[in-house]
Amino acid sequence: MNGRKLLNGNVATIFDKNAFNPEALLPDSKFNATADRVALGRTLFYDSRISGNGKTNCGSCHQPGKAYADGLKTSKGFDNKFVDRNAPSIMYASLQQALFYDLRAPSLEDQAADVIHNKLEMHGSMDDVAKLVATDESYKRDFKKAYPELDSISPVYIQNALASFVRSLNPFNSPFDKYMRGDKKVLTDDQVKGFNVFMGKAKCGTCHFVPLFNGTVPPDFQRTESEVLGVTVHADWKNPVLDKDPGRGVHDQFPQWKNAFKTSSVRNIAKTAPYMHNGAFATMQEVMEFYNEGGGAGLGLDVPNQTLAAEKLNLTAIEITQVISFMEALTDAPE
Ligand code: HEC
Ligand code: HEC
């Protein structure tokens, strides 16, 4: 650790545009972003030559018009086969201590290599990508601009360029952000009421922490939490079926982490349906109904380690609509 904090010490409030510094989690300042590194990362992000069959790029599953999600229940990967999980938005992903639903990647650099190598996703190799960058004239130029101090092109800097691009996707310019910075006209009455329900009666804010609305815990914002909700395979509340994905249980052999998933951010959630790691819920309404029932355990399923309270929230239809309108106010304006 470099001793820097995700939350900048010199801002007036946590709602400032520059309140958070995604580079605080980098092991060394030599990996800090520059405009040229972000540009190189962006080009690689949309280049299918970095996948094993030349057909998939990061942007296939993380589409800018969908807040960098893909709109599918679970993503279509290599050879058009569906992968096991839903593609999350990668906006604000840098403001988490670890990546993926099961928190298995400690940094965005590791994450990028993981996806490129993953047989189901891109089935490529970092060495091949480094060779591509070293032999393609335009990449050679861009790499030299991005890393003028380096004599050779090695995978770790390609991972760093991709990660720098992902770290650039934190616009903080949603109506909610503008409201918190003083423009009181940008939220409707329902949205303000919805925020109060989100923070109060519905207890959403006890896991989706303000202002990132993910699992990165205030006040020091250095650690990202996972939780057990008892997510079901579909939104049939009369015949609920528990999802089998072990989540963190796969690599962390503690019973309390069975079926635990990283708390996703609800920023830009209006653009990233369907929801949850398995894409089980098609609409925000279904997500709200699931929470209103008390999650899996509240629906009567056997989830002994559920961390979401199993009691029904008893939200009224109006309160549910208000929370949904509030979440719609977390959509960033195009930059
Ligand atoms: C085949 C579709 C697909 C492709 C291609 C793909 N991703 Fe993903 N991405 C996913 C899925 C699905 C997840 C969630 C996987 C999990 O959590 O196990 C994910 C997760 C992520 C995350 C973690 C987000 C978080 O909050 O934890 C980041 C960052 C990311 N991808 C960036 C990239 C980059 C960079 C590339 C290209 C090198 C890429 N992805 C290529 C589908 C894809
Ligand atoms: C006990 C902690 C906890 C509470 C309380 C909680 N959430 Fe979540 N939320 C999570 C976790 C963990 C996930 C990711 C679960 C998964 O993917 O399986 C999540 C996922 C979501 C998603 C889907 C994100 C996506 O990209 O797919 C939405 C929307 C959401 N929560 C909204 C809410 C709302 C609204 C409330 C209050 C009614 C709430 N949450 C209460 C922990 C919590």
Coordinates of C-alpha atoms and ligand atoms in Angstrom, one line a residue:
M1 CA 0.0 0.0 0.0
N2 CA 1.2 3.5 -0.8
G3 CA -0.5 5.1 2.2
R4 CA -2.8 7.1 0.1
K5 CA -6.5 7.0 0.8
L6 CA -9.4 6.4 -1.7
L7 CA -11.1 9.4 -0.1
N8 CA -9.1 12.6 -0.7
G9 CA -8.4 14.5 2.4
N10 CA -8.5 17.9 0.8
V11 CA -12.1 18.1 -0.4
A12 CA -14.9 20.0 1.2
T13 CA -17.5 17.1 1.1
I14 CA -17.7 13.5 0.0
F15 CA -20.0 14.7 -2.8
D16 CA -17.2 16.7 -4.6
K17 CA -16.5 15.5 -8.1
N18 CA -12.9 14.7 -7.1
A19 CA -13.7 13.3 -3.6
F20 CA -12.4 9.9 -4.5
N21 CA -9.0 8.9 -5.9
P22 CA -9.1 5.5 -7.6
E23 CA -5.3 5.4 -7.9
A24 CA -5.0 5.3 -4.1
L25 CA -5.2 1.5 -4.3
L26 CA -2.3 1.2 -6.7
P27 CA 0.9 -0.4 -5.3
D28 CA 3.2 2.1 -7.0
S29 CA 2.7 5.6 -8.5
K30 CA 4.5 4.5 -11.6
F31 CA 1.2 3.0 -12.6
N32 CA -0.7 6.3 -12.3
A33 CA -2.9 7.2 -15.3
T34 CA -2.0 9.8 -17.9
A35 CA -4.2 10.8 -20.8
D36 CA -2.1 8.7 -23.2
R37 CA -2.4 5.6 -21.0
V38 CA -6.2 6.0 -20.8
A39 CA -6.3 6.4 -24.6
L40 CA -4.2 3.3 -25.1
G41 CA -6.4 1.4 -22.7
R42 CA -9.6 2.6 -24.5
T43 CA -8.2 1.4 -27.9
L44 CA -7.3 -2.0 -26.5
F45 CA -10.7 -2.2 -24.7
Y46 CA -12.5 -2.2 -28.1
D47 CA -10.0 -4.3 -30.1
S48 CA -11.2 -7.8 -30.8
R49 CA -7.6 -8.9 -31.7
I50 CA -6.9 -9.2 -28.0
S51 CA -9.3 -12.3 -27.7
G52 CA -8.3 -15.8 -28.7
N53 CA -10.5 -15.9 -31.8
G54 CA -10.4 -12.3 -32.8
K55 CA -14.2 -11.9 -32.2
T56 CA -14.6 -10.6 -28.6
N57 CA -13.5 -7.4 -27.0
C58 CA -14.1 -5.9 -23.6
G59 CA -16.8 -3.6 -25.2
S60 CA -18.8 -6.6 -26.4
C61 CA -19.9 -7.2 -22.8
H62 CA -19.3 -3.7 -21.4
Q63 CA -21.1 -1.4 -23.7
P64 CA -20.9 2.4 -23.1
G65 CA -24.6 3.0 -24.0
K66 CA -25.6 0.6 -21.2
A67 CA -23.3 2.1 -18.5
Y68 CA -20.7 -0.6 -19.6
A69 CA -23.0 -3.6 -19.0
D70 CA -24.5 -5.7 -21.8
G71 CA -28.3 -6.0 -21.2
L72 CA -28.1 -9.8 -21.1
K73 CA -29.1 -12.1 -18.3
T74 CA -25.6 -13.6 -18.4
S75 CA -22.9 -12.6 -20.9
K76 CA -22.2 -14.3 -24.2
G77 CA -18.5 -15.1 -24.3
F78 CA -16.1 -17.1 -26.4
D79 CA -17.7 -19.2 -29.1
N80 CA -21.1 -17.6 -28.3
K81 CA -21.5 -19.6 -25.1
F82 CA -23.2 -18.0 -22.1
V83 CA -21.0 -17.5 -19.1
D84 CA -22.3 -18.0 -15.6
R85 CA -22.6 -14.4 -14.5
N86 CA -24.2 -11.1 -15.5
A87 CA -21.9 -8.4 -16.8
P88 CA -21.7 -5.6 -14.2
S89 CA -21.3 -2.0 -15.1
I90 CA -17.6 -1.1 -14.8
M91 CA -18.3 2.5 -14.0
Y92 CA -17.0 3.2 -10.5
A93 CA -15.6 -0.3 -10.4
S94 CA -12.2 1.2 -9.5
L95 CA -13.6 2.4 -6.2
Q96 CA -13.6 -1.0 -4.7
Q97 CA -10.9 -2.9 -2.8
A98 CA -11.3 -6.0 -5.0
L99 CA -13.1 -6.9 -8.2
F100 CA -15.6 -9.4 -9.5
Y101 CA -18.8 -10.6 -7.7
D102 CA -16.6 -12.9 -5.6
L103 CA -13.9 -10.3 -5.0
R104 CA -11.3 -12.7 -6.4
A105 CA -9.2 -10.1 -8.2
P106 CA -7.2 -7.8 -5.9
S107 CA -6.7 -5.1 -8.6
L108 CA -8.0 -3.9 -12.0
E109 CA -4.7 -5.0 -13.5
D110 CA -5.2 -8.6 -12.2
Q111 CA -8.8 -8.4 -13.4
A112 CA -7.9 -7.5 -17.0
A113 CA -5.5 -10.5 -17.2
D114 CA -8.1 -12.8 -15.7
V115 CA -10.7 -11.9 -18.4
I116 CA -8.3 -12.1 -21.3
H117 CA -7.1 -15.6 -20.2
N118 CA -10.5 -16.9 -19.1
K119 CA -11.5 -19.7 -21.5
L120 CA -15.1 -18.8 -21.4
E121 CA -14.7 -15.1 -21.9
M122 CA -11.8 -14.1 -24.2
H123 CA -9.6 -17.1 -24.2
G124 CA -6.6 -15.1 -25.2
S125 CA -3.1 -14.6 -23.7
M126 CA -1.4 -11.6 -22.3
D127 CA 1.8 -12.6 -24.1
D128 CA -0.1 -12.5 -27.4
V129 CA -1.5 -9.1 -26.6
A130 CA 2.0 -7.8 -25.8
K131 CA 3.2 -9.2 -29.1
L132 CA 0.4 -7.5 -31.0
V133 CA 1.2 -4.2 -29.3
A134 CA 4.9 -4.7 -30.1
T135 CA 4.4 -5.4 -33.8
D136 CA 1.4 -3.2 -34.8
E137 CA 2.8 0.3 -35.9
S138 CA 0.0 2.3 -34.4
Y139 CA 0.1 0.4 -31.1
K140 CA 3.9 0.8 -31.0
R141 CA 3.5 4.6 -31.3
D142 CA 0.7 4.7 -28.7
F143 CA 2.6 2.6 -26.2
K144 CA 5.7 4.7 -26.5
K145 CA 3.6 7.8 -25.8
A146 CA 1.9 6.1 -22.8
Y147 CA 5.1 4.6 -21.3
P148 CA 8.0 6.7 -22.7
E149 CA 10.3 5.4 -19.9
L150 CA 10.1 1.8 -21.0
D151 CA 12.3 0.0 -23.4
S152 CA 10.2 -3.1 -23.9
I153 CA 6.5 -3.9 -24.0
S154 CA 5.5 -6.3 -21.2
P155 CA 2.0 -7.6 -20.3
V156 CA 1.8 -5.8 -16.9
Y157 CA 1.8 -2.4 -18.7
I158 CA -0.9 -3.5 -21.1
Q159 CA -3.0 -4.5 -18.1
N160 CA -2.2 -1.2 -16.5
A161 CA -3.4 0.7 -19.7
L162 CA -6.7 -1.2 -19.6
A163 CA -7.1 -0.6 -15.9
S164 CA -6.3 3.1 -16.4
F165 CA -9.2 3.3 -18.8
V166 CA -11.5 1.6 -16.3
R167 CA -10.3 4.0 -13.6
S168 CA -11.3 6.9 -15.8
L169 CA -15.0 6.0 -15.7
N170 CA -16.1 7.8 -12.6
P171 CA -18.0 10.9 -13.8
F172 CA -20.0 11.7 -10.6
N173 CA -22.5 13.8 -12.6
S174 CA -25.9 12.2 -12.0
P175 CA -28.8 14.3 -10.8
F176 CA -28.2 13.0 -7.3
D177 CA -24.6 14.3 -7.4
K178 CA -25.7 17.7 -8.6
Y179 CA -28.4 17.9 -5.9
M180 CA -25.8 17.1 -3.2
R181 CA -23.6 19.9 -4.6
G182 CA -26.4 22.4 -4.1
D183 CA -28.7 22.3 -7.2
K184 CA -31.9 21.5 -5.3
K185 CA -34.1 21.6 -8.4
V186 CA -32.7 18.5 -10.1
L187 CA -34.5 15.9 -8.0
T188 CA -38.2 15.5 -7.9
D189 CA -40.1 15.2 -4.6
D190 CA -40.5 11.5 -5.2
Q191 CA -36.8 11.1 -5.7
V192 CA -36.0 12.9 -2.5
K193 CA -38.6 10.8 -0.6
G194 CA -37.2 7.7 -2.3
F195 CA -33.7 8.5 -1.0
N196 CA -35.1 8.8 2.5
V197 CA -36.8 5.4 2.2
F198 CA -33.5 4.0 0.7
M199 CA -31.6 5.2 3.7
G200 CA -34.3 4.6 6.3
K201 CA -37.2 2.1 6.2
A202 CA -35.8 0.0 3.4
K203 CA -32.2 -0.1 4.9
C204 CA -30.6 -0.2 1.5
G205 CA -28.0 2.3 2.6
T206 CA -26.7 -0.1 5.3
C207 CA -25.0 -2.1 2.5
H208 CA -25.0 0.3 -0.5
F209 CA -23.0 3.0 1.2
V210 CA -23.4 6.7 0.2
P211 CA -21.9 8.2 -2.0
L212 CA -20.5 5.3 -4.0
F213 CA -23.6 3.2 -3.3
N214 CA -21.4 0.0 -3.4
G215 CA -19.9 -2.1 -0.6
T216 CA -16.9 0.2 0.1
V217 CA -17.3 1.0 3.7
P218 CA -17.2 4.6 5.1
P219 CA -15.7 6.5 6.8
D220 CA -12.3 5.5 5.4
F221 CA -13.5 3.7 2.2
Q222 CA -10.6 1.2 2.1
R223 CA -12.5 -2.1 2.3
T224 CA -15.3 -3.5 0.2
E225 CA -17.9 -5.8 1.7
S226 CA -19.7 -8.9 0.4
E227 CA -23.2 -10.0 1.7
V228 CA -25.5 -13.0 1.5
L229 CA -28.9 -12.1 0.2
G230 CA -30.2 -15.6 -0.8
V231 CA -30.7 -14.5 -4.4
T232 CA -33.1 -16.8 -6.3
V233 CA -32.9 -18.0 -9.9
H234 CA -36.0 -16.1 -11.0
A235 CA -38.6 -13.7 -9.7
D236 CA -41.3 -16.3 -8.9
W237 CA -41.9 -15.5 -5.2
K238 CA -44.5 -18.3 -4.8
N239 CA -42.0 -21.0 -5.9
P240 CA -38.7 -19.5 -5.0
V241 CA -35.5 -21.5 -6.0
L242 CA -32.2 -20.6 -4.4
D243 CA -29.4 -19.8 -6.8
K244 CA -26.4 -22.2 -6.6
D245 CA -23.5 -19.9 -7.3
P246 CA -21.2 -20.2 -4.3
G247 CA -19.9 -16.7 -4.8
R248 CA -17.0 -16.0 -2.4
G249 CA -17.5 -19.6 -1.0
V250 CA -15.5 -20.9 -4.0
H251 CA -12.2 -19.6 -2.9
D252 CA -12.7 -18.5 0.7
Q253 CA -13.4 -21.6 2.6
F254 CA -15.3 -19.9 5.4
P255 CA -18.9 -21.0 6.0
Q256 CA -20.0 -17.4 6.3
W257 CA -18.9 -16.7 2.8
K258 CA -21.0 -19.4 1.1
N259 CA -23.1 -17.6 -1.5
A260 CA -21.7 -14.2 -0.5
F261 CA -21.4 -11.6 -3.3
K262 CA -19.8 -8.2 -3.4
T263 CA -22.3 -5.4 -2.9
S264 CA -22.7 -3.9 -6.4
S265 CA -23.0 -0.2 -6.9
V266 CA -26.5 1.0 -7.7
R267 CA -25.1 4.0 -9.6
N268 CA -26.4 3.9 -13.2
I269 CA -28.6 1.0 -12.3
A270 CA -31.5 2.2 -14.6
K271 CA -29.2 1.3 -17.5
T272 CA -27.9 -2.1 -16.4
A273 CA -30.9 -4.5 -16.2
P274 CA -31.2 -7.4 -15.7
Y275 CA -29.9 -7.5 -12.1
M276 CA -27.9 -9.5 -9.6
H277 CA -24.9 -11.8 -10.4
N278 CA -27.2 -14.2 -12.2
G279 CA -29.3 -11.6 -14.0
A280 CA -32.3 -13.2 -12.3
F281 CA -34.4 -10.0 -11.9
A282 CA -35.5 -8.3 -15.0
T283 CA -36.6 -4.9 -13.5
M284 CA -35.9 -2.7 -10.5
Q285 CA -39.5 -3.5 -9.4
E286 CA -38.5 -7.2 -9.1
V287 CA -35.4 -6.3 -7.2
M288 CA -37.6 -4.2 -4.8
E289 CA -40.0 -7.0 -4.3
F290 CA -37.2 -9.4 -3.5
Y291 CA -35.9 -7.1 -0.8
N292 CA -39.4 -6.4 0.5
E293 CA -39.8 -10.1 1.1
G294 CA -36.7 -10.3 3.1
G295 CA -34.5 -11.9 0.4
G296 CA -34.1 -15.7 0.2
A297 CA -34.6 -16.4 3.9
G298 CA -37.7 -14.1 4.0
L299 CA -39.1 -16.2 1.1
G300 CA -38.7 -19.3 3.2
L301 CA -35.5 -20.7 1.7
D302 CA -32.8 -22.2 3.8
V303 CA -30.1 -19.6 4.0
P304 CA -28.7 -19.9 7.5
N305 CA -25.9 -17.4 6.8
Q306 CA -28.0 -14.7 5.2
T307 CA -26.7 -11.2 6.2
L308 CA -29.8 -9.4 4.8
A309 CA -32.5 -9.3 7.5
A310 CA -35.1 -11.9 6.7
E311 CA -38.0 -9.7 8.1
K312 CA -40.3 -8.3 5.5
L313 CA -39.7 -4.6 4.9
N314 CA -43.5 -3.9 4.5
L315 CA -42.8 -1.1 1.9
T316 CA -45.9 0.2 0.3
A317 CA -46.3 0.3 -3.5
I318 CA -45.7 4.1 -3.4
E319 CA -42.5 3.7 -1.3
I320 CA -41.3 1.1 -3.8
T321 CA -41.9 3.5 -6.7
Q322 CA -40.2 6.3 -4.8
V323 CA -37.0 4.2 -4.2
I324 CA -37.0 3.3 -7.9
S325 CA -37.3 6.9 -8.9
F326 CA -34.5 7.8 -6.6
M327 CA -32.3 5.1 -8.1
E328 CA -33.1 6.6 -11.5
A329 CA -31.5 9.8 -10.3
L330 CA -28.2 7.9 -10.0
T331 CA -27.8 7.8 -13.8
D332 CA -24.8 9.9 -15.0
A333 CA -25.3 12.4 -17.8
P334 CA -23.2 11.6 -20.9
E335 CA -19.9 13.5 -20.6
Ligands
HEC1 C1 -17.8 -12.3 -22.4 C2 -18.2 -11.0 -21.8 C3 -17.1 -10.2 -21.1 C4 -15.9 -9.7 -21.7 C5 -15.4 -10.0 -23.1 C6 -15.3 -8.9 -20.7 N1 -16.0 -8.9 -19.6 FE1 -15.6 -7.9 -17.9 N2 -17.0 -8.9 -16.9 C7 -17.9 -9.8 -17.5 C8 -18.6 -10.5 -16.4 C9 -19.7 -11.6 -16.6 C10 -18.1 -10.0 -15.2 C11 -18.5 -10.5 -13.8 C12 -17.7 -11.8 -13.6 C13 -17.6 -12.2 -12.1 O1 -17.8 -11.4 -11.3 O2 -17.3 -13.3 -11.9 C14 -17.1 -9.0 -15.5 C15 -16.5 -8.2 -14.6 C16 -15.6 -7.2 -15.0 C17 -15.0 -6.2 -14.0 C18 -15.3 -6.2 -12.5 C19 -16.3 -5.3 -12.1 C20 -16.6 -5.3 -10.6 O3 -17.2 -4.3 -10.2 O4 -16.2 -6.2 -10.0 C21 -14.3 -5.4 -14.7 C22 -13.5 -4.2 -14.2 C23 -14.3 -5.8 -16.1 N3 -15.1 -6.9 -16.2 C24 -13.5 -5.2 -17.1 C25 -13.3 -5.9 -18.3 C26 -12.2 -5.6 -19.3 C27 -11.2 -4.6 -19.1 C28 -12.4 -6.5 -20.3 C29 -11.4 -6.7 -21.5 C30 -10.1 -7.0 -21.2 C31 -13.6 -7.3 -20.0 N4 -14.1 -6.9 -18.8 C32 -14.1 -8.2 -20.9 C33 -18.1 -10.0 -18.8 C34 -17.1 -9.7 -19.8
HEC2 C1 -27.4 -6.9 3.4 C2 -26.9 -6.0 2.4 C3 -27.8 -5.3 1.3 C4 -28.9 -4.6 1.5 C5 -29.6 -4.3 2.9 C6 -29.4 -4.2 0.2 N1 -28.5 -4.7 -0.7 FE1 -28.7 -4.4 -2.7 N2 -27.2 -5.7 -3.1 C7 -26.4 -6.3 -2.1 C8 -25.5 -7.2 -2.7 C9 -24.5 -8.1 -2.0 C10 -25.8 -7.2 -4.1 C11 -25.2 -8.1 -5.2 C12 -26.0 -9.4 -5.1 C13 -25.8 -10.3 -6.3 O1 -25.3 -9.9 -7.3 O2 -26.1 -11.5 -6.1 C14 -26.9 -6.2 -4.3 C15 -27.4 -5.9 -5.5 C16 -28.4 -4.9 -5.7 C17 -28.9 -4.5 -7.0 C18 -28.5 -5.1 -8.3 C19 -27.2 -4.5 -8.8 C20 -26.8 -5.0 -10.1 O3 -26.0 -4.4 -10.8 O4 -27.2 -6.1 -10.6 C21 -29.8 -3.5 -6.8 C22 -30.6 -2.7 -7.8 C23 -29.9 -3.3 -5.3 N3 -29.0 -4.2 -4.7 C24 -30.7 -2.4 -4.7 C25 -30.9 -2.4 -3.3 C26 -32.0 -1.7 -2.7 C27 -33.0 -0.8 -3.5 C28 -32.0 -2.0 -1.4 C29 -33.0 -1.6 -0.3 C30 -34.4 -2.0 -0.6 C31 -30.9 -2.9 -1.2 N4 -30.3 -3.1 -2.4 C32 -30.5 -3.4 0.0 C33 -26.5 -6.0 -0.7 C34 -27.5 -5.4 -0.1

